[in-house]
Amino acid sequence: QVQLVESGGGLVQPGGSLRLSCAASGSIFSFNYMGWYRQAPGKQRELVATILSGGTLNYADSVKGRFTVSRDNAKNTVYLQMNSLKVEDTAVYYCKGARRFYDYWGQGTQVTVSS
């Protein structure tokens, strides 16, 4: 059973930073890509960032220049460094591991940006 566990969410003021972690039960290279998504109340889940198995990074326009996705292969962990946070970044953030026929999702971690 594949399991993804997110951590690192919390309450932060506008302009602050957080680093989210996604720990996989197995090798992250078993996935075609790993991704971060977020969902705010009343809105659909949206893509934030992805990292392909080969290392290519992709970001949503709304977070470019502020967020950085990275990985620690030895720890089978993917990170999302979030800087210059805005109120509109408030959402539940989910980690995704994508395979050919099935996607695996973490339980989500709440990020709240508020003064």
Coordinates of N, CA, C and O in Angstrom, one line a residue:
Q1 N 0.8 -1.2 0.0 CA 0.0 0.0 0.0 C 0.9 1.2 0.0 O 1.7 1.4 0.9
V2 N 0.7 2.1 -1.0 CA 1.4 3.3 -1.1 C 0.8 4.4 -0.2 O -0.4 4.5 -0.1
Q3 N 1.6 5.1 0.5 CA 1.1 6.1 1.4 C 2.0 7.4 1.3 O 3.2 7.3 1.3
L4 N 1.3 8.5 1.3 CA 1.9 9.8 1.3 C 1.4 10.6 2.5 O 0.2 10.6 2.7
V5 N 2.4 11.2 3.2 CA 2.0 11.9 4.4 C 2.6 13.3 4.3 O 3.8 13.5 4.3
E6 N 1.7 14.3 4.3 CA 2.1 15.7 4.3 C 2.3 16.2 5.8 O 1.6 15.8 6.7
S7 N 3.2 17.2 5.9 CA 3.3 17.9 7.2 C 3.9 19.3 6.9 O 4.4 19.6 5.8
G8 N 3.9 20.1 7.9 CA 4.5 21.4 7.8 C 3.5 22.6 7.7 O 3.9 23.7 7.7
G9 N 2.2 22.3 7.6 CA 1.2 23.3 7.5 C 1.0 24.1 8.8 O 1.5 23.6 9.8
G10 N 0.3 25.2 8.7 CA 0.1 25.9 9.9 C -0.4 27.3 9.6 O -0.8 27.7 8.5
L11 N -0.4 28.2 10.6 CA -0.8 29.6 10.5 C 0.4 30.5 10.3 O 1.4 30.4 11.1
V12 N 0.4 31.4 9.3 CA 1.5 32.3 9.1 C 1.0 33.6 8.6 O -0.1 33.7 8.0
Q13 N 1.7 34.7 8.9 CA 1.3 36.0 8.5 C 1.6 36.3 7.1 O 2.6 35.6 6.5
P14 N 0.9 37.2 6.4 CA 1.3 37.5 5.0 C 2.7 37.9 4.9 O 3.2 38.7 5.8
G15 N 3.4 37.5 3.9 CA 4.8 37.7 3.7 C 5.7 36.7 4.4 O 6.9 36.7 4.1
G16 N 5.2 35.8 5.2 CA 5.9 34.8 5.8 C 6.2 33.6 4.9 O 5.9 33.5 3.8
S17 N 6.8 32.6 5.6 CA 7.3 31.4 4.8 C 6.9 30.1 5.6 O 6.8 30.1 6.8
L18 N 6.7 29.1 4.8 CA 6.4 27.7 5.3 C 7.1 26.7 4.4 O 7.2 27.0 3.2
R19 N 7.5 25.6 4.9 CA 8.0 24.5 4.1 C 7.1 23.3 4.4 O 7.1 22.8 5.5
L20 N 6.5 22.8 3.4 CA 5.7 21.6 3.5 C 6.5 20.4 3.1 O 7.4 20.4 2.2
S21 N 6.3 19.2 3.7 CA 7.0 18.0 3.4 C 6.0 16.9 3.0 O 4.8 16.9 3.5
C22 N 6.3 16.1 2.1 CA 5.5 14.9 1.7 C 6.4 13.7 1.7 O 7.3 13.6 0.8
A23 N 6.2 12.8 2.7 CA 7.0 11.6 2.8 C 6.3 10.5 2.2 O 5.1 10.2 2.5
A24 N 7.0 9.7 1.3 CA 6.4 8.6 0.6 C 6.9 7.3 1.3 O 8.0 7.2 1.8
S25 N 6.0 6.3 1.3 CA 6.4 5.0 1.9 C 7.4 4.2 1.1 O 8.0 3.4 1.7
G26 N 7.5 4.6 -0.2 CA 8.5 3.9 -1.0 C 9.3 5.0 -1.8 O 9.2 6.2 -1.5
S27 N 10.0 4.5 -2.8 CA 10.8 5.4 -3.6 C 10.0 6.4 -4.4 O 9.0 6.0 -5.0
I28 N 10.3 7.6 -4.4 CA 9.6 8.6 -5.1 C 9.8 8.4 -6.6 O 9.0 9.0 -7.4
F29 N 10.8 7.7 -7.0 CA 11.1 7.4 -8.4 C 10.1 6.3 -9.0 O 10.1 6.1 -10.2
S30 N 9.3 5.7 -8.1 CA 8.2 4.8 -8.6 C 7.1 5.6 -9.2 O 6.2 5.0 -9.8
F31 N 7.1 6.9 -9.1 CA 6.0 7.8 -9.6 C 6.6 8.5 -10.9 O 7.7 8.8 -11.0
N32 N 5.7 8.7 -11.9 CA 6.1 9.5 -13.0 C 6.4 10.9 -12.6 O 7.3 11.5 -13.2
Y33 N 5.6 11.4 -11.7 CA 5.9 12.7 -11.1 C 5.3 12.9 -9.8 O 4.3 12.1 -9.4
M34 N 5.8 13.8 -9.0 CA 5.2 14.2 -7.7 C 4.6 15.6 -7.9 O 5.2 16.4 -8.5
G35 N 3.5 15.9 -7.2 CA 2.9 17.2 -7.3 C 2.3 17.7 -6.1 O 2.0 16.9 -5.2
W36 N 2.2 19.0 -6.0 CA 1.5 19.7 -4.9 C 0.3 20.3 -5.5 O 0.4 21.0 -6.5
Y37 N -0.9 20.1 -4.8 CA -2.1 20.7 -5.2 C -2.7 21.4 -4.0 O -2.3 21.1 -2.9
R38 N -3.6 22.3 -4.2 CA -4.3 23.0 -3.1 C -5.8 23.2 -3.4 O -6.2 23.3 -4.6
Q39 N -6.6 23.2 -2.3 CA -8.0 23.4 -2.5 C -8.5 24.4 -1.4 O -8.3 24.1 -0.2
A40 N -9.0 25.5 -1.8 CA -9.6 26.4 -0.9 C -11.1 26.2 -0.8 O -11.7 25.6 -1.7
P41 N -11.8 26.6 0.3 CA -13.2 26.3 0.4 C -14.0 26.9 -0.7 O -13.8 28.1 -1.1
G42 N -14.9 26.1 -1.3 CA -15.7 26.6 -2.4 C -15.1 26.6 -3.7 O -15.7 27.0 -4.7
K43 N -13.8 26.2 -3.8 CA -13.1 26.2 -5.1 C -12.6 24.7 -5.4 O -12.5 23.9 -4.5
Q44 N -12.3 24.5 -6.7 CA -11.8 23.3 -7.1 C -10.3 23.1 -6.8 O -9.6 24.1 -6.6
R45 N -9.9 21.9 -6.7 CA -8.5 21.6 -6.4 C -7.6 22.1 -7.6 O -8.0 21.8 -8.8
E46 N -6.5 22.8 -7.4 CA -5.7 23.3 -8.4 C -4.3 22.9 -8.3 O -3.8 22.7 -7.1
L47 N -3.6 22.8 -9.4 CA -2.2 22.4 -9.4 C -1.3 23.6 -8.9 O -1.5 24.7 -9.3
V48 N -0.4 23.3 -8.0 CA 0.6 24.3 -7.5 C 1.9 24.1 -8.2 O 2.5 25.0 -8.7
A49 N 2.5 22.9 -8.1 CA 3.8 22.6 -8.6 C 4.0 21.1 -8.8 O 3.3 20.3 -8.1
T50 N 4.8 20.7 -9.8 CA 5.2 19.3 -10.0 C 6.7 19.2 -10.1 O 7.4 20.1 -10.5
I51 N 7.2 18.0 -9.8 CA 8.6 17.7 -10.1 C 8.6 16.3 -10.8 O 8.1 15.3 -10.2
L52 N 9.1 16.2 -12.0 CA 9.1 15.0 -12.7 C 10.2 14.1 -12.1 O 11.1 14.5 -11.5
S53 N 10.2 12.8 -12.5 CA 11.2 11.9 -12.0 C 12.6 12.3 -12.4 O 13.5 12.0 -11.7
G54 N 12.7 12.9 -13.6 CA 13.9 13.4 -14.1 C 14.4 14.7 -13.5 O 15.5 15.1 -13.8
G55 N 13.5 15.3 -12.7 CA 13.9 16.6 -12.1 C 13.3 17.8 -12.6 O 13.5 18.9 -12.0
T56 N 12.6 17.8 -13.7 CA 12.0 19.0 -14.3 C 10.9 19.5 -13.3 O 10.1 18.8 -12.8
L57 N 10.9 20.8 -13.2 CA 10.0 21.5 -12.3 C 9.0 22.3 -13.1 O 9.3 22.9 -14.1
N58 N 7.8 22.3 -12.6 CA 6.7 23.1 -13.1 C 5.9 23.8 -12.0 O 5.7 23.2 -11.0
Y59 N 5.5 25.1 -12.3 CA 4.7 25.8 -11.3 C 3.5 26.5 -11.9 O 3.6 26.9 -13.1
A60 N 2.5 26.7 -11.1 CA 1.4 27.5 -11.5 C 1.8 28.9 -11.6 O 2.7 29.4 -10.8
D61 N 1.3 29.7 -12.5 CA 1.6 31.1 -12.6 C 1.5 31.9 -11.3 O 2.3 32.8 -11.0
S62 N 0.5 31.5 -10.5 CA 0.2 32.2 -9.3 C 1.3 32.1 -8.2 O 1.3 32.9 -7.3
V63 N 2.1 31.1 -8.3 CA 3.1 30.9 -7.3 C 4.6 31.0 -7.8 O 5.5 30.9 -7.1
K64 N 4.7 31.2 -9.1 CA 6.1 31.3 -9.7 C 6.9 32.4 -9.0 O 6.3 33.5 -8.8
G65 N 8.1 32.2 -8.7 CA 8.9 33.1 -8.1 C 8.8 33.2 -6.6 O 9.6 33.8 -5.9
R66 N 7.8 32.5 -6.0 CA 7.6 32.5 -4.6 C 7.7 31.1 -4.0 O 8.2 30.9 -2.9
F67 N 7.3 30.1 -4.7 CA 7.3 28.7 -4.2 C 8.4 27.9 -5.0 O 8.7 28.2 -6.1
T68 N 9.0 26.9 -4.3 CA 10.0 26.1 -4.9 C 9.7 24.6 -4.4 O 9.6 24.4 -3.3
V69 N 9.6 23.7 -5.4 CA 9.5 22.3 -5.1 C 10.9 21.7 -5.2 O 11.6 22.0 -6.1
S70 N 11.2 20.7 -4.3 CA 12.4 20.0 -4.3 C 12.2 18.7 -3.8 O 11.1 18.3 -3.3
R71 N 13.3 17.9 -3.8 CA 13.2 16.5 -3.2 C 14.5 16.1 -2.6 O 15.6 16.6 -2.9
D72 N 14.3 15.2 -1.6 CA 15.4 14.5 -1.0 C 15.3 13.0 -1.3 O 14.5 12.3 -0.7
N73 N 16.1 12.5 -2.2 CA 15.9 11.2 -2.7 C 16.2 10.1 -1.6 O 15.5 9.1 -1.5
A74 N 17.2 10.4 -0.8 CA 17.5 9.5 0.3 C 16.4 9.3 1.3 O 16.2 8.3 1.9
K75 N 15.6 10.4 1.5 CA 14.5 10.4 2.5 C 13.1 10.1 1.8 O 12.1 10.1 2.5
N76 N 13.1 9.9 0.5 CA 11.9 9.7 -0.3 C 10.9 10.8 0.1 O 9.7 10.5 0.3
T77 N 11.3 12.0 0.1 CA 10.5 13.1 0.5 C 10.5 14.3 -0.5 O 11.6 14.6 -1.0
V78 N 9.4 14.8 -0.8 CA 9.3 16.0 -1.6 C 8.9 17.2 -0.8 O 8.0 17.0 0.1
Y79 N 9.4 18.3 -1.1 CA 9.2 19.5 -0.3 C 8.5 20.6 -1.1 O 8.7 20.7 -2.4
L80 N 7.8 21.5 -0.5 CA 7.3 22.7 -1.1 C 7.7 23.9 -0.2 O 7.1 24.1 0.9
Q81 N 8.7 24.7 -0.6 CA 9.1 25.9 0.1 C 8.2 27.0 -0.4 O 8.2 27.3 -1.6
M82 N 7.5 27.6 0.5 CA 6.6 28.7 0.2 C 7.1 30.0 0.9 O 7.1 30.1 2.1
N83 N 7.4 31.0 0.1 CA 7.9 32.3 0.5 C 6.9 33.3 0.1 O 6.1 33.1 -0.8
S84 N 7.0 34.5 0.7 CA 6.2 35.6 0.4 C 4.7 35.2 0.3 O 4.0 35.6 -0.6
L85 N 4.2 34.5 1.3 CA 2.9 34.0 1.3 C 1.8 35.1 1.3 O 2.0 36.2 2.0
K86 N 0.7 34.9 0.6 CA -0.4 35.8 0.5 C -1.6 35.2 1.1 O -1.7 33.9 1.2
V87 N -2.6 36.0 1.4 CA -3.8 35.5 2.0 C -4.5 34.5 1.1 O -5.1 33.5 1.5
E88 N -4.4 34.8 -0.2 CA -5.0 33.9 -1.2 C -4.3 32.5 -1.4 O -4.8 31.7 -2.1
D89 N -3.2 32.4 -0.7 CA -2.5 31.0 -0.7 C -3.2 30.1 0.4 O -2.9 28.9 0.4
T90 N -4.1 30.6 1.2 CA -4.8 29.8 2.2 C -5.6 28.7 1.5 O -6.4 28.9 0.6
A91 N -5.3 27.5 1.9 CA -5.9 26.3 1.4 C -5.4 25.1 2.1 O -4.5 25.1 2.9
V92 N -6.1 23.9 1.8 CA -5.5 22.6 2.2 C -4.6 22.2 1.1 O -5.0 22.2 -0.1
Y93 N -3.4 21.9 1.4 CA -2.4 21.5 0.4 C -2.2 20.0 0.4 O -2.1 19.4 1.5
Y94 N -2.3 19.4 -0.8 CA -2.2 17.9 -0.9 C -1.0 17.5 -1.8 O -0.6 18.2 -2.7
C95 N -0.4 16.4 -1.4 CA 0.7 15.8 -2.1 C 0.1 14.7 -3.0 O -0.7 14.0 -2.6
K96 N 0.6 14.6 -4.2 CA 0.2 13.6 -5.2 C 1.4 12.9 -5.8 O 2.3 13.5 -6.2
G97 N 1.2 11.6 -5.8 CA 2.2 10.7 -6.6 C 1.5 10.1 -7.7 O 0.5 9.4 -7.5
A98 N 1.9 10.4 -8.9 CA 1.2 9.9 -10.2 C 1.9 8.7 -10.8 O 3.1 8.8 -11.1
R99 N 1.2 7.7 -11.0 CA 1.6 6.5 -11.8 C 0.7 6.4 -13.0 O -0.2 7.1 -13.2
R100 N 1.1 5.4 -13.9 CA 0.4 5.3 -15.1 C -1.1 5.1 -15.0 O -1.8 5.7 -15.8
F101 N -1.5 4.3 -14.1 CA -2.9 3.9 -14.0 C -3.6 4.4 -12.7 O -4.8 4.2 -12.6
Y102 N -2.9 5.0 -11.8 CA -3.5 5.4 -10.5 C -2.7 6.6 -9.9 O -1.4 6.6 -10.0
D103 N -3.4 7.5 -9.3 CA -2.8 8.6 -8.5 C -3.0 8.3 -7.0 O -4.0 7.9 -6.6
Y104 N -1.9 8.6 -6.3 CA -2.0 8.5 -4.8 C -2.0 9.9 -4.2 O -1.2 10.8 -4.6
W105 N -2.8 10.1 -3.2 CA -2.9 11.4 -2.5 C -2.7 11.3 -1.0 O -3.0 10.3 -0.4
G106 N -2.0 12.3 -0.5 CA -1.9 12.4 0.9 C -3.2 12.9 1.5 O -4.2 13.2 0.9
Q107 N -3.2 13.1 2.9 CA -4.4 13.5 3.6 C -4.6 15.0 3.6 O -5.7 15.4 3.9
G108 N -3.6 15.7 3.2 CA -3.7 17.2 3.2 C -3.2 17.8 4.4 O -3.2 17.2 5.5
T109 N -2.7 19.0 4.3 CA -2.2 19.8 5.4 C -2.7 21.3 5.2 O -2.6 21.8 4.2
Q110 N -3.3 21.8 6.3 CA -3.9 23.2 6.2 C -2.8 24.3 6.3 O -2.0 24.3 7.2
V111 N -2.9 25.2 5.3 CA -2.1 26.4 5.3 C -3.0 27.6 5.4 O -3.8 27.8 4.6
T112 N -2.8 28.4 6.5 CA -3.6 29.6 6.7 C -2.7 30.8 6.7 O -1.9 30.8 7.6
V113 N -3.0 31.7 5.8 CA -2.2 33.0 5.8 C -3.1 34.1 6.3 O -4.1 34.4 5.6
S114 N -2.8 34.6 7.4 CA -3.7 35.6 8.0 C -2.9 36.5 9.0 O -2.0 36.0 9.6
S115 N -3.3 37.7 9.1 CA -2.7 38.6 10.1 C -3.5 38.6 11.4 O -3.0 39.2 12.4

